[in-house]
mmCIF file of C-alpha atoms in Angstrom:
data_model
loop_
_atom_site.group_PDB
_atom_site.id
_atom_site.type_symbol
_atom_site.label_atom_id
_atom_site.label_comp_id
_atom_site.label_asym_id
_atom_site.label_seq_id
_atom_site.Cartn_x
_atom_site.Cartn_y
_atom_site.Cartn_z
ATOM 1 C CA UNK A 1 -0.378 0.039 -0.065
ATOM 2 C CA UNK A 2 1.842 3.283 -0.970
ATOM 3 C CA UNK A 3 0.996 6.781 0.884
ATOM 4 C CA UNK A 4 -1.003 9.497 -0.944
ATOM 5 C CA UNK A 5 0.961 12.238 -1.664
ATOM 6 C CA UNK A 6 0.460 15.489 0.095
ATOM 7 C CA UNK A 7 -0.774 17.135 -3.114
ATOM 8 C CA UNK A 8 -3.665 14.788 -2.911
ATOM 9 C CA UNK A 9 -4.329 15.031 0.431
ATOM 10 C CA UNK A 10 -4.807 19.049 -0.031
ATOM 11 C CA UNK A 11 -6.855 18.645 -2.787
ATOM 12 C CA UNK A 12 -9.157 16.495 -1.588
ATOM 13 C CA UNK A 13 -9.356 18.312 1.673
ATOM 14 C CA UNK A 14 -10.917 21.487 -0.585
ATOM 15 C CA UNK A 15 -13.290 19.299 -1.598
ATOM 16 C CA UNK A 16 -11.253 17.874 -4.635
ATOM 17 C CA UNK A 17 -13.606 14.786 -5.409
ATOM 18 C CA UNK A 18 -11.339 13.326 -7.787
ATOM 19 C CA UNK A 19 -8.624 13.194 -5.562
ATOM 20 C CA UNK A 20 -10.842 12.092 -2.516
ATOM 21 C CA UNK A 21 -11.511 9.004 -4.424
ATOM 22 C CA UNK A 22 -7.611 7.995 -5.056
ATOM 23 C CA UNK A 23 -7.602 8.037 -1.015
ATOM 24 C CA UNK A 24 -10.855 5.929 -0.937
ATOM 25 C CA UNK A 25 -9.804 3.595 -3.493
ATOM 26 C CA UNK A 26 -6.215 3.124 -1.502
ATOM 27 C CA UNK A 27 -7.788 2.629 1.694
ATOM 28 C CA UNK A 28 -10.866 0.812 0.522
ATOM 29 C CA UNK A 29 -9.692 -2.699 0.831
ATOM 30 C CA UNK A 30 -8.562 -2.351 4.381
ATOM 31 C CA UNK A 31 -11.187 -0.113 5.864
ATOM 32 C CA UNK A 32 -13.545 -2.927 4.380
ATOM 33 C CA UNK A 33 -11.546 -5.838 5.777
ATOM 34 C CA UNK A 34 -11.618 -4.388 9.128
ATOM 35 C CA UNK A 35 -14.681 -3.234 9.559
ATOM 36 C CA UNK A 36 -16.324 -6.131 8.048
ATOM 37 C CA UNK A 37 -14.513 -8.278 10.859
ATOM 38 C CA UNK A 38 -15.306 -5.887 13.638
ATOM 39 C CA UNK A 39 -19.106 -5.310 12.573
ATOM 40 C CA UNK A 40 -19.622 -8.582 11.226
ATOM 41 C CA UNK A 41 -23.108 -7.873 9.312
ATOM 42 C CA UNK A 42 -22.776 -6.836 5.587
ATOM 43 C CA UNK A 43 -25.063 -4.020 5.406
ATOM 44 C CA UNK A 44 -24.091 -2.551 8.841
ATOM 45 C CA UNK A 45 -20.771 -3.012 7.687
ATOM 46 C CA UNK A 46 -21.606 -0.836 4.428
ATOM 47 C CA UNK A 47 -22.861 2.068 6.874
ATOM 48 C CA UNK A 48 -20.082 1.834 8.866
ATOM 49 C CA UNK A 49 -17.166 2.416 5.850
ATOM 50 C CA UNK A 50 -19.524 5.092 4.662
ATOM 51 C CA UNK A 51 -19.420 6.465 7.989
ATOM 52 C CA UNK A 52 -15.755 5.955 7.774
ATOM 53 C CA UNK A 53 -15.006 7.848 4.263
ATOM 54 C CA UNK A 54 -17.479 10.597 5.256
ATOM 55 C CA UNK A 55 -15.337 11.386 8.495
ATOM 56 C CA UNK A 56 -12.179 10.992 6.975
ATOM 57 C CA UNK A 57 -13.591 13.727 3.944
ATOM 58 C CA UNK A 58 -14.906 16.109 6.535
ATOM 59 C CA UNK A 59 -11.848 15.991 8.657
ATOM 60 C CA UNK A 60 -9.047 15.973 6.281
ATOM 61 C CA UNK A 61 -8.884 20.038 6.818
ATOM 62 C CA UNK A 62 -8.085 19.070 10.058
ATOM 63 C CA UNK A 63 -5.887 16.631 9.046
ATOM 64 C CA UNK A 64 -2.149 17.817 10.054
ATOM 65 C CA UNK A 65 0.274 15.482 9.230
ATOM 66 C CA UNK A 66 1.436 14.931 13.013
ATOM 67 C CA UNK A 67 1.079 11.181 12.355
ATOM 68 C CA UNK A 68 1.104 9.123 8.997
ATOM 69 C CA UNK A 69 -1.988 9.583 6.837
ATOM 70 C CA UNK A 70 -2.621 5.672 6.609
ATOM 71 C CA UNK A 71 -2.076 5.254 11.071
ATOM 72 C CA UNK A 72 -4.753 8.597 10.820
ATOM 73 C CA UNK A 73 -7.173 6.608 8.222
ATOM 74 C CA UNK A 74 -6.588 3.308 9.919
ATOM 75 C CA UNK A 75 -7.385 4.544 13.187
ATOM 76 C CA UNK A 76 -10.738 6.364 12.423
ATOM 77 C CA UNK A 77 -11.770 3.271 10.772
ATOM 78 C CA UNK A 78 -10.838 1.214 14.031
ATOM 79 C CA UNK A 79 -12.538 3.469 16.037
ATOM 80 C CA UNK A 80 -15.778 3.616 14.104
ATOM 81 C CA UNK A 81 -16.324 0.152 13.552
ATOM 82 C CA UNK A 82 -15.270 -0.345 17.420
ATOM 83 C CA UNK A 83 -18.033 2.049 18.724
ATOM 84 C CA UNK A 84 -20.570 1.072 16.432
ATOM 85 C CA UNK A 85 -19.892 -2.606 17.869
ATOM 86 C CA UNK A 86 -20.325 -2.156 21.273
ATOM 87 C CA UNK A 87 -23.686 -0.173 20.380
ATOM 88 C CA UNK A 88 -25.041 -3.240 19.047
ATOM 89 C CA UNK A 89 -23.570 -5.269 21.965
ATOM 90 C CA UNK A 90 -25.513 -2.412 24.333
ATOM 91 C CA UNK A 91 -28.423 -2.847 22.467
ATOM 92 C CA UNK A 92 -28.536 -6.913 22.497
ATOM 93 C CA UNK A 93 -28.552 -7.335 19.302
ATOM 94 C CA UNK A 94 -27.090 -10.807 18.753
ATOM 95 C CA UNK A 95 -25.869 -11.046 15.556
ATOM 96 C CA UNK A 96 -26.114 -15.193 15.242
ATOM 97 C CA UNK A 97 -24.652 -14.827 11.323
ATOM 98 C CA UNK A 98 -21.793 -16.569 10.245
ATOM 99 C CA UNK A 99 -22.057 -16.305 6.591
ATOM 100 C CA UNK A 100 -21.710 -12.810 5.668
ATOM 101 C CA UNK A 101 -22.490 -14.684 2.256
ATOM 102 C CA UNK A 102 -22.667 -11.002 0.338
ATOM 103 C CA UNK A 103 -19.159 -9.906 1.397
ATOM 104 C CA UNK A 104 -16.906 -13.026 0.364
ATOM 105 C CA UNK A 105 -18.391 -14.985 -2.299
ATOM 106 C CA UNK A 106 -16.799 -14.015 -5.481
ATOM 107 C CA UNK A 107 -16.299 -17.947 -6.806
ATOM 108 C CA UNK A 108 -18.704 -20.475 -7.844
ATOM 109 C CA UNK A 109 -20.130 -22.745 -4.403
ATOM 110 C CA UNK A 110 -18.414 -25.778 -6.226
ATOM 111 C CA UNK A 111 -15.293 -24.557 -6.422
ATOM 112 C CA UNK A 112 -13.208 -26.525 -3.403
ATOM 113 C CA UNK A 113 -11.779 -23.390 -3.084
ATOM 114 C CA UNK A 114 -14.330 -21.481 -2.596
ATOM 115 C CA UNK A 115 -16.008 -24.463 -0.035
ATOM 116 C CA UNK A 116 -12.669 -24.325 1.475
ATOM 117 C CA UNK A 117 -13.322 -20.460 2.395
ATOM 118 C CA UNK A 118 -16.437 -20.367 3.186
ATOM 119 C CA UNK A 119 -15.612 -22.989 6.203
ATOM 120 C CA UNK A 120 -12.242 -20.904 7.182
ATOM 121 C CA UNK A 121 -14.609 -17.569 7.328
ATOM 122 C CA UNK A 122 -17.270 -19.592 9.093
ATOM 123 C CA UNK A 123 -14.393 -20.623 11.613
ATOM 124 C CA UNK A 124 -12.807 -17.428 12.016
ATOM 125 C CA UNK A 125 -16.380 -15.402 12.698
ATOM 126 C CA UNK A 126 -17.227 -18.071 15.359
ATOM 127 C CA UNK A 127 -13.903 -17.382 17.151
ATOM 128 C CA UNK A 128 -14.246 -13.641 16.446
ATOM 129 C CA UNK A 129 -17.888 -13.776 17.389
ATOM 130 C CA UNK A 130 -16.559 -14.769 21.123
ATOM 131 C CA UNK A 131 -14.817 -11.963 21.746
ATOM 132 C CA UNK A 132 -15.523 -8.120 22.660
ATOM 133 C CA UNK A 133 -15.116 -5.335 20.329
ATOM 134 C CA UNK A 134 -11.831 -4.148 21.949
ATOM 135 C CA UNK A 135 -10.616 -7.697 21.864
ATOM 136 C CA UNK A 136 -12.129 -8.129 18.227
ATOM 137 C CA UNK A 137 -10.353 -5.210 17.182
ATOM 138 C CA UNK A 138 -6.330 -6.264 18.537
ATOM 139 C CA UNK A 139 -6.912 -9.766 16.782
ATOM 140 C CA UNK A 140 -8.156 -8.318 13.552
ATOM 141 C CA UNK A 141 -5.350 -6.267 13.424
ATOM 142 C CA UNK A 142 -2.892 -8.602 14.681
ATOM 143 C CA UNK A 143 -3.782 -11.724 13.518
ATOM 144 C CA UNK A 144 -4.963 -10.910 9.810
ATOM 145 C CA UNK A 145 -3.829 -7.127 9.073
ATOM 146 C CA UNK A 146 -0.705 -8.305 10.481
ATOM 147 C CA UNK A 147 0.520 -5.143 12.841
ATOM 148 C CA UNK A 148 2.615 -5.159 15.468
ATOM 149 C CA UNK A 149 1.710 -4.468 19.081
ATOM 150 C CA UNK A 150 3.127 -0.578 19.248
ATOM 151 C CA UNK A 151 1.421 -0.456 15.398
ATOM 152 C CA UNK A 152 -1.819 -1.558 17.272
ATOM 153 C CA UNK A 153 -1.151 0.954 20.077
ATOM 154 C CA UNK A 154 -0.680 3.955 17.946
ATOM 155 C CA UNK A 155 -3.959 3.067 15.964
ATOM 156 C CA UNK A 156 -6.550 2.536 19.086
ATOM 157 C CA UNK A 157 -4.289 5.155 20.967
ATOM 158 C CA UNK A 158 -3.747 2.530 24.089
ATOM 159 C CA UNK A 159 -0.748 1.701 25.990
ATOM 160 C CA UNK A 160 1.210 -1.587 23.946
ATOM 161 C CA UNK A 161 0.687 -3.488 27.678
ATOM 162 C CA UNK A 162 -3.329 -3.088 27.015
ATOM 163 C CA UNK A 163 -2.656 -4.267 23.944
ATOM 164 C CA UNK A 164 -0.735 -7.471 25.016
ATOM 165 C CA UNK A 165 -3.342 -7.500 27.482
ATOM 166 C CA UNK A 166 -6.549 -7.755 25.138
ATOM 167 C CA UNK A 167 -4.716 -10.088 22.998
ATOM 168 C CA UNK A 168 -3.977 -12.696 26.113
ATOM 169 C CA UNK A 169 -7.417 -12.639 26.845
ATOM 170 C CA UNK A 170 -8.813 -12.728 23.589
ATOM 171 C CA UNK A 171 -6.967 -15.788 22.537
ATOM 172 C CA UNK A 172 -8.065 -17.530 26.095
ATOM 173 C CA UNK A 173 -11.823 -16.973 25.004
ATOM 174 C CA UNK A 174 -10.945 -18.146 22.115
ATOM 175 C CA UNK A 175 -8.670 -21.701 23.592
ATOM 176 C CA UNK A 176 -11.982 -22.231 25.427
ATOM 177 C CA UNK A 177 -14.258 -22.425 23.075
ATOM 178 C CA UNK A 178 -12.540 -24.565 20.714
ATOM 179 C CA UNK A 179 -11.315 -26.753 24.353
ATOM 180 C CA UNK A 180 -13.586 -26.356 27.499
ATOM 181 C CA UNK A 181 -11.407 -26.894 29.779
ATOM 182 C CA UNK A 182 -9.213 -23.739 28.716
ATOM 183 C CA UNK A 183 -11.772 -21.959 30.183
ATOM 184 C CA UNK A 184 -10.892 -17.919 31.341
ATOM 185 C CA UNK A 185 -8.861 -17.555 34.266
ATOM 186 C CA UNK B 1 9.919 -19.747 34.468
ATOM 187 C CA UNK B 2 7.012 -20.974 36.517
ATOM 188 C CA UNK B 3 3.773 -22.878 34.098
ATOM 189 C CA UNK B 4 1.421 -19.683 34.842
ATOM 190 C CA UNK B 5 3.984 -17.333 33.625
ATOM 191 C CA UNK B 6 4.986 -19.132 30.604
ATOM 192 C CA UNK B 7 1.671 -19.466 29.044
ATOM 193 C CA UNK B 8 1.214 -15.670 29.913
ATOM 194 C CA UNK B 9 3.822 -14.880 27.746
ATOM 195 C CA UNK B 10 3.093 -17.743 24.796
ATOM 196 C CA UNK B 11 -0.397 -16.444 24.575
ATOM 197 C CA UNK B 12 0.922 -13.054 23.084
ATOM 198 C CA UNK B 13 4.838 -12.531 22.758
ATOM 199 C CA UNK B 14 5.727 -16.141 21.992
ATOM 200 C CA UNK B 15 3.052 -16.817 19.663
ATOM 201 C CA UNK B 16 3.454 -13.719 17.561
ATOM 202 C CA UNK B 17 7.112 -13.978 17.547
ATOM 203 C CA UNK B 18 7.989 -10.951 19.629
ATOM 204 C CA UNK B 19 9.947 -12.200 22.559
ATOM 205 C CA UNK B 20 13.557 -11.386 22.656
ATOM 206 C CA UNK B 21 16.016 -14.245 21.933
ATOM 207 C CA UNK B 22 17.250 -14.691 25.635
ATOM 208 C CA UNK B 23 13.516 -14.476 26.854
ATOM 209 C CA UNK B 24 12.565 -16.642 23.967
ATOM 210 C CA UNK B 25 15.019 -19.523 24.466
ATOM 211 C CA UNK B 26 14.006 -19.752 28.617
ATOM 212 C CA UNK B 27 10.501 -20.466 26.620
ATOM 213 C CA UNK B 28 11.372 -23.156 24.874
ATOM 214 C CA UNK B 29 13.649 -24.681 27.607
ATOM 215 C CA UNK B 30 10.721 -24.773 29.967
ATOM 216 C CA UNK B 31 8.353 -26.395 26.413
ATOM 217 C CA UNK B 32 10.863 -29.381 25.962
ATOM 218 C CA UNK B 33 10.837 -30.635 30.080
ATOM 219 C CA UNK B 34 7.127 -29.527 30.668
ATOM 220 C CA UNK B 35 4.078 -31.528 28.810
ATOM 221 C CA UNK B 36 1.206 -29.558 29.823
ATOM 222 C CA UNK B 37 2.891 -26.205 28.619
ATOM 223 C CA UNK B 38 3.691 -27.708 25.538
ATOM 224 C CA UNK B 39 0.113 -28.825 25.120
ATOM 225 C CA UNK B 40 -1.025 -25.572 26.132
ATOM 226 C CA UNK B 41 1.050 -24.463 23.512
ATOM 227 C CA UNK B 42 0.084 -26.556 20.516
ATOM 228 C CA UNK B 43 -3.851 -26.200 21.179
ATOM 229 C CA UNK B 44 -3.268 -22.002 21.529
ATOM 230 C CA UNK B 45 -1.789 -22.197 18.301
ATOM 231 C CA UNK B 46 -4.118 -24.347 16.648
ATOM 232 C CA UNK B 47 -7.264 -22.667 18.271
ATOM 233 C CA UNK B 48 -5.955 -18.888 17.987
ATOM 234 C CA UNK B 49 -3.682 -18.763 15.317
ATOM 235 C CA UNK B 50 -3.642 -21.349 12.333
ATOM 236 C CA UNK B 51 -7.150 -20.232 11.883
ATOM 237 C CA UNK B 52 -6.661 -16.963 10.871
ATOM 238 C CA UNK B 53 -3.605 -17.663 8.497
ATOM 239 C CA UNK B 54 -4.405 -17.792 4.828
ATOM 240 C CA UNK B 55 -7.653 -16.049 5.834
ATOM 241 C CA UNK B 56 -9.247 -14.561 2.352
ATOM 242 C CA UNK B 57 -9.804 -10.805 2.781
ATOM 243 C CA UNK B 58 -13.252 -9.752 3.429
ATOM 244 C CA UNK B 59 -14.747 -6.878 1.173
ATOM 245 C CA UNK B 60 -17.675 -5.074 0.343
ATOM 246 C CA UNK B 61 -19.148 -3.517 -2.737
ATOM 247 C CA UNK B 62 -16.370 -1.059 -4.012
ATOM 248 C CA UNK B 63 -18.483 0.683 -6.315
ATOM 249 C CA UNK B 64 -21.775 0.775 -4.329
ATOM 250 C CA UNK B 65 -20.446 2.116 -1.539
ATOM 251 C CA UNK B 66 -18.139 4.707 -3.270
ATOM 252 C CA UNK B 67 -21.377 5.864 -4.865
ATOM 253 C CA UNK B 68 -22.860 6.369 -2.135
ATOM 254 C CA UNK B 69 -20.131 8.386 -0.698
ATOM 255 C CA UNK B 70 -20.954 10.816 -3.587
ATOM 256 C CA UNK B 71 -23.990 11.140 -2.876
ATOM 257 C CA UNK B 72 -23.552 12.187 0.578
ATOM 258 C CA UNK B 73 -21.087 14.674 -0.349
ATOM 259 C CA UNK B 74 -22.952 16.139 -2.825
ATOM 260 C CA UNK B 75 -25.823 16.568 -0.704
ATOM 261 C CA UNK B 76 -23.454 17.812 1.873
ATOM 262 C CA UNK B 77 -22.475 20.898 -0.639
ATOM 263 C CA UNK B 78 -25.883 22.267 -1.493
ATOM 264 C CA UNK B 79 -27.268 21.580 1.850
ATOM 265 C CA UNK B 80 -24.040 23.993 2.824
ATOM 266 C CA UNK B 81 -24.445 26.258 -0.444
ATOM 267 C CA UNK B 82 -27.702 26.771 0.699
ATOM 268 C CA UNK B 83 -27.302 27.398 4.147
ATOM 269 C CA UNK B 84 -24.920 30.194 2.898
ATOM 270 C CA UNK B 85 -27.217 31.892 0.556
ATOM 271 C CA UNK B 86 -30.006 32.185 3.378
ATOM 272 C CA UNK B 87 -27.119 33.318 5.597
ATOM 273 C CA UNK B 88 -26.206 36.115 3.143
ATOM 274 C CA UNK B 89 -29.726 36.860 2.833
ATOM 275 C CA UNK B 90 -30.372 37.266 6.501
ATOM 276 C CA UNK B 91 -27.248 39.532 6.538
ATOM 277 C CA UNK B 92 -29.419 41.557 3.951
ATOM 278 C CA UNK B 93 -32.350 41.903 5.461
ATOM 279 C CA UNK B 94 -30.457 42.168 9.037
ATOM 280 C CA UNK B 95 -29.088 46.224 6.955
ATOM 281 C CA UNK B 96 -32.003 46.918 6.136
ATOM 282 C CA UNK B 97 -33.644 46.343 9.011
ATOM 283 C CA UNK B 98 -30.601 48.144 10.565
ATOM 284 C CA UNK B 99 -31.290 51.141 8.094
ATOM 285 C CA UNK B 100 -34.896 51.152 8.686
ATOM 286 C CA UNK B 101 -34.163 51.307 12.743
ATOM 287 C CA UNK B 102 -32.183 54.326 12.666
ATOM 288 C CA UNK B 103 -34.461 56.408 10.128
ATOM 289 C CA UNK B 104 -37.444 55.599 11.910
ATOM 290 C CA UNK B 105 -35.509 56.685 15.557
ATOM 291 C CA UNK B 106 -34.644 59.709 13.656
ATOM 292 C CA UNK B 107 -38.133 59.997 12.832
ATOM 293 C CA UNK B 108 -39.460 59.771 15.822
ATOM 294 C CA UNK B 109 -36.915 61.903 17.670
ATOM 295 C CA UNK B 110 -37.911 64.800 15.756
ATOM 296 C CA UNK B 111 -41.876 64.284 16.083
ATOM 297 C CA UNK B 112 -41.032 64.403 19.854
ATOM 298 C CA UNK B 113 -39.159 67.996 19.469
ATOM 299 C CA UNK B 114 -42.006 68.974 17.580
ATOM 300 C CA UNK B 115 -44.524 67.694 19.977
ATOM 301 C CA UNK B 116 -42.244 69.279 22.700
ATOM 302 C CA UNK B 117 -42.204 72.454 21.541
ATOM 303 C CA UNK B 118 -45.502 72.988 19.411
ATOM 304 C CA UNK B 119 -48.156 71.140 21.489
ATOM 305 C CA UNK B 120 -47.064 72.539 24.653
ATOM 306 C CA UNK B 121 -49.046 76.270 25.273
ATOM 307 C CA UNK B 122 -48.005 76.350 29.038
ATOM 308 C CA UNK B 123 -44.691 76.603 27.908
ATOM 309 C CA UNK B 124 -45.433 78.533 24.493
ATOM 310 C CA UNK B 125 -47.213 81.180 26.267
ATOM 311 C CA UNK B 126 -44.795 81.220 29.125
ATOM 312 C CA UNK B 127 -42.069 82.532 26.757
ATOM 313 C CA UNK B 128 -44.819 84.920 25.105
ATOM 314 C CA UNK B 129 -44.954 86.419 28.357
ATOM 315 C CA UNK B 130 -41.817 86.425 29.640
ATOM 316 C CA UNK B 131 -40.823 88.134 26.129
ATOM 317 C CA UNK B 132 -43.830 90.503 26.584
ATOM 318 C CA UNK B 133 -42.685 91.960 29.961
ATOM 319 C CA UNK B 134 -39.485 92.045 29.704
ATOM 320 C CA UNK B 135 -40.146 94.282 26.563
ATOM 321 C CA UNK B 136 -42.623 96.373 28.608
ATOM 322 C CA UNK B 137 -39.863 96.344 31.495
ATOM 323 C CA UNK B 138 -37.566 98.371 28.977
ATOM 324 C CA UNK B 139 -40.283 100.268 27.691
ATOM 325 C CA UNK B 140 -41.398 101.520 31.210
ATOM 326 C CA UNK B 141 -37.855 102.092 32.157
ATOM 327 C CA UNK B 142 -37.017 103.982 29.294
ATOM 328 C CA UNK B 143 -40.584 106.360 29.995
ATOM 329 C CA UNK B 144 -38.894 106.713 33.378
ATOM 330 C CA UNK B 145 -35.601 107.491 31.935
ATOM 331 C CA UNK B 146 -37.396 110.489 29.799
ATOM 332 C CA UNK B 147 -39.402 111.455 32.386
ATOM 333 C CA UNK B 148 -36.969 111.714 34.295
ATOM 334 C CA UNK B 149 -34.289 113.602 32.278
ATOM 335 C CA UNK B 150 -37.106 116.084 31.896
ATOM 336 C CA UNK B 151 -37.398 116.967 35.395
ATOM 337 C CA UNK B 152 -33.844 117.329 35.798
ATOM 338 C CA UNK B 153 -34.099 119.198 32.778
ATOM 339 C CA UNK B 154 -36.416 121.553 34.427
ATOM 340 C CA UNK B 155 -35.180 121.470 37.541
ATOM 341 C CA UNK B 156 -32.148 122.876 35.741
ATOM 342 C CA UNK B 157 -34.283 125.433 33.419
ATOM 343 C CA UNK B 158 -32.769 128.291 31.615
ATOM 344 C CA UNK B 159 -33.504 130.661 33.950
ATOM 345 C CA UNK B 160 -35.076 133.256 31.882
ATOM 346 C CA UNK B 161 -37.936 135.539 31.634
ATOM 347 C CA UNK B 162 -40.200 133.718 28.825
ATOM 348 C CA UNK B 163 -39.378 130.475 30.677
ATOM 349 C CA UNK B 164 -41.496 131.696 33.725
ATOM 350 C CA UNK B 165 -43.631 132.268 31.703
ATOM 351 C CA UNK B 166 -44.818 129.683 29.795
ATOM 352 C CA UNK B 167 -44.356 127.271 32.928
#
């Protein structure tokens, strides 16, 4: 993923939609993947992704380049997704669908790889469902996006030891799901 | 390292390959001698790390969301432009209102002064009366002066015979 130039950021901040589209295309895949993993529901994830990019568009004027644009966008995406997931949790909305069929199924269902993908996807969804939104965000960023603890801490604006603690608890929860004798300590 | 300590490290830094060389060696030495921790590590790897390896990236409809974003941006800009026009209109009305207020205030002030000057008969008569009495006093004073000057002249006289005859 290459960094967007300062010129494009300035143009987008002044309302140039073409320039903003370049930023959108550059970061869409990351935003979509993270948002969908944390929010889980495709329809909700679309709304959240839209909200993420509208927040970026409205606030580009205030972006002063103190952090990298990538970090700034990641932070907005992750926090928006976590807040949305927490809101859903508060409303006791149980999302039991593990499919997210509309989100992935690009291959025909009879394809062997597609079936494997579906199974893998269901397994991941089941594991992530066992976590609270904060833990889920850490696991998505670590296990799926490959960010280091330090990068996760910067993106979530939390201490590195909090990242470590959330990952530990998340993995304990996932282990107890797979093997019940490993219950939470 | 005790089993509890090593299991905490296994779940985080060890599984993520973030331990320094010395700590990693210590952990591996423990794992080679503790069956329980070795099993714990294998289960942790299998149930919390392996499923995420080679996980397909999820995605949403790129174009659909872009269209929605574009529509929202355009809608916001129209609203902002409308708000700007209304703001200018309100500002113009405010200016016109301010000028009218100034004119109205001036007219009211003139009316009030006129009312005080022309519609207050007591004041006016007093002025006339005062003027009249001043003039009268001055007139009377001049007569008195004339009379007194005459008396003086009479008293002074010319000392002639004919003067005595007519007086």
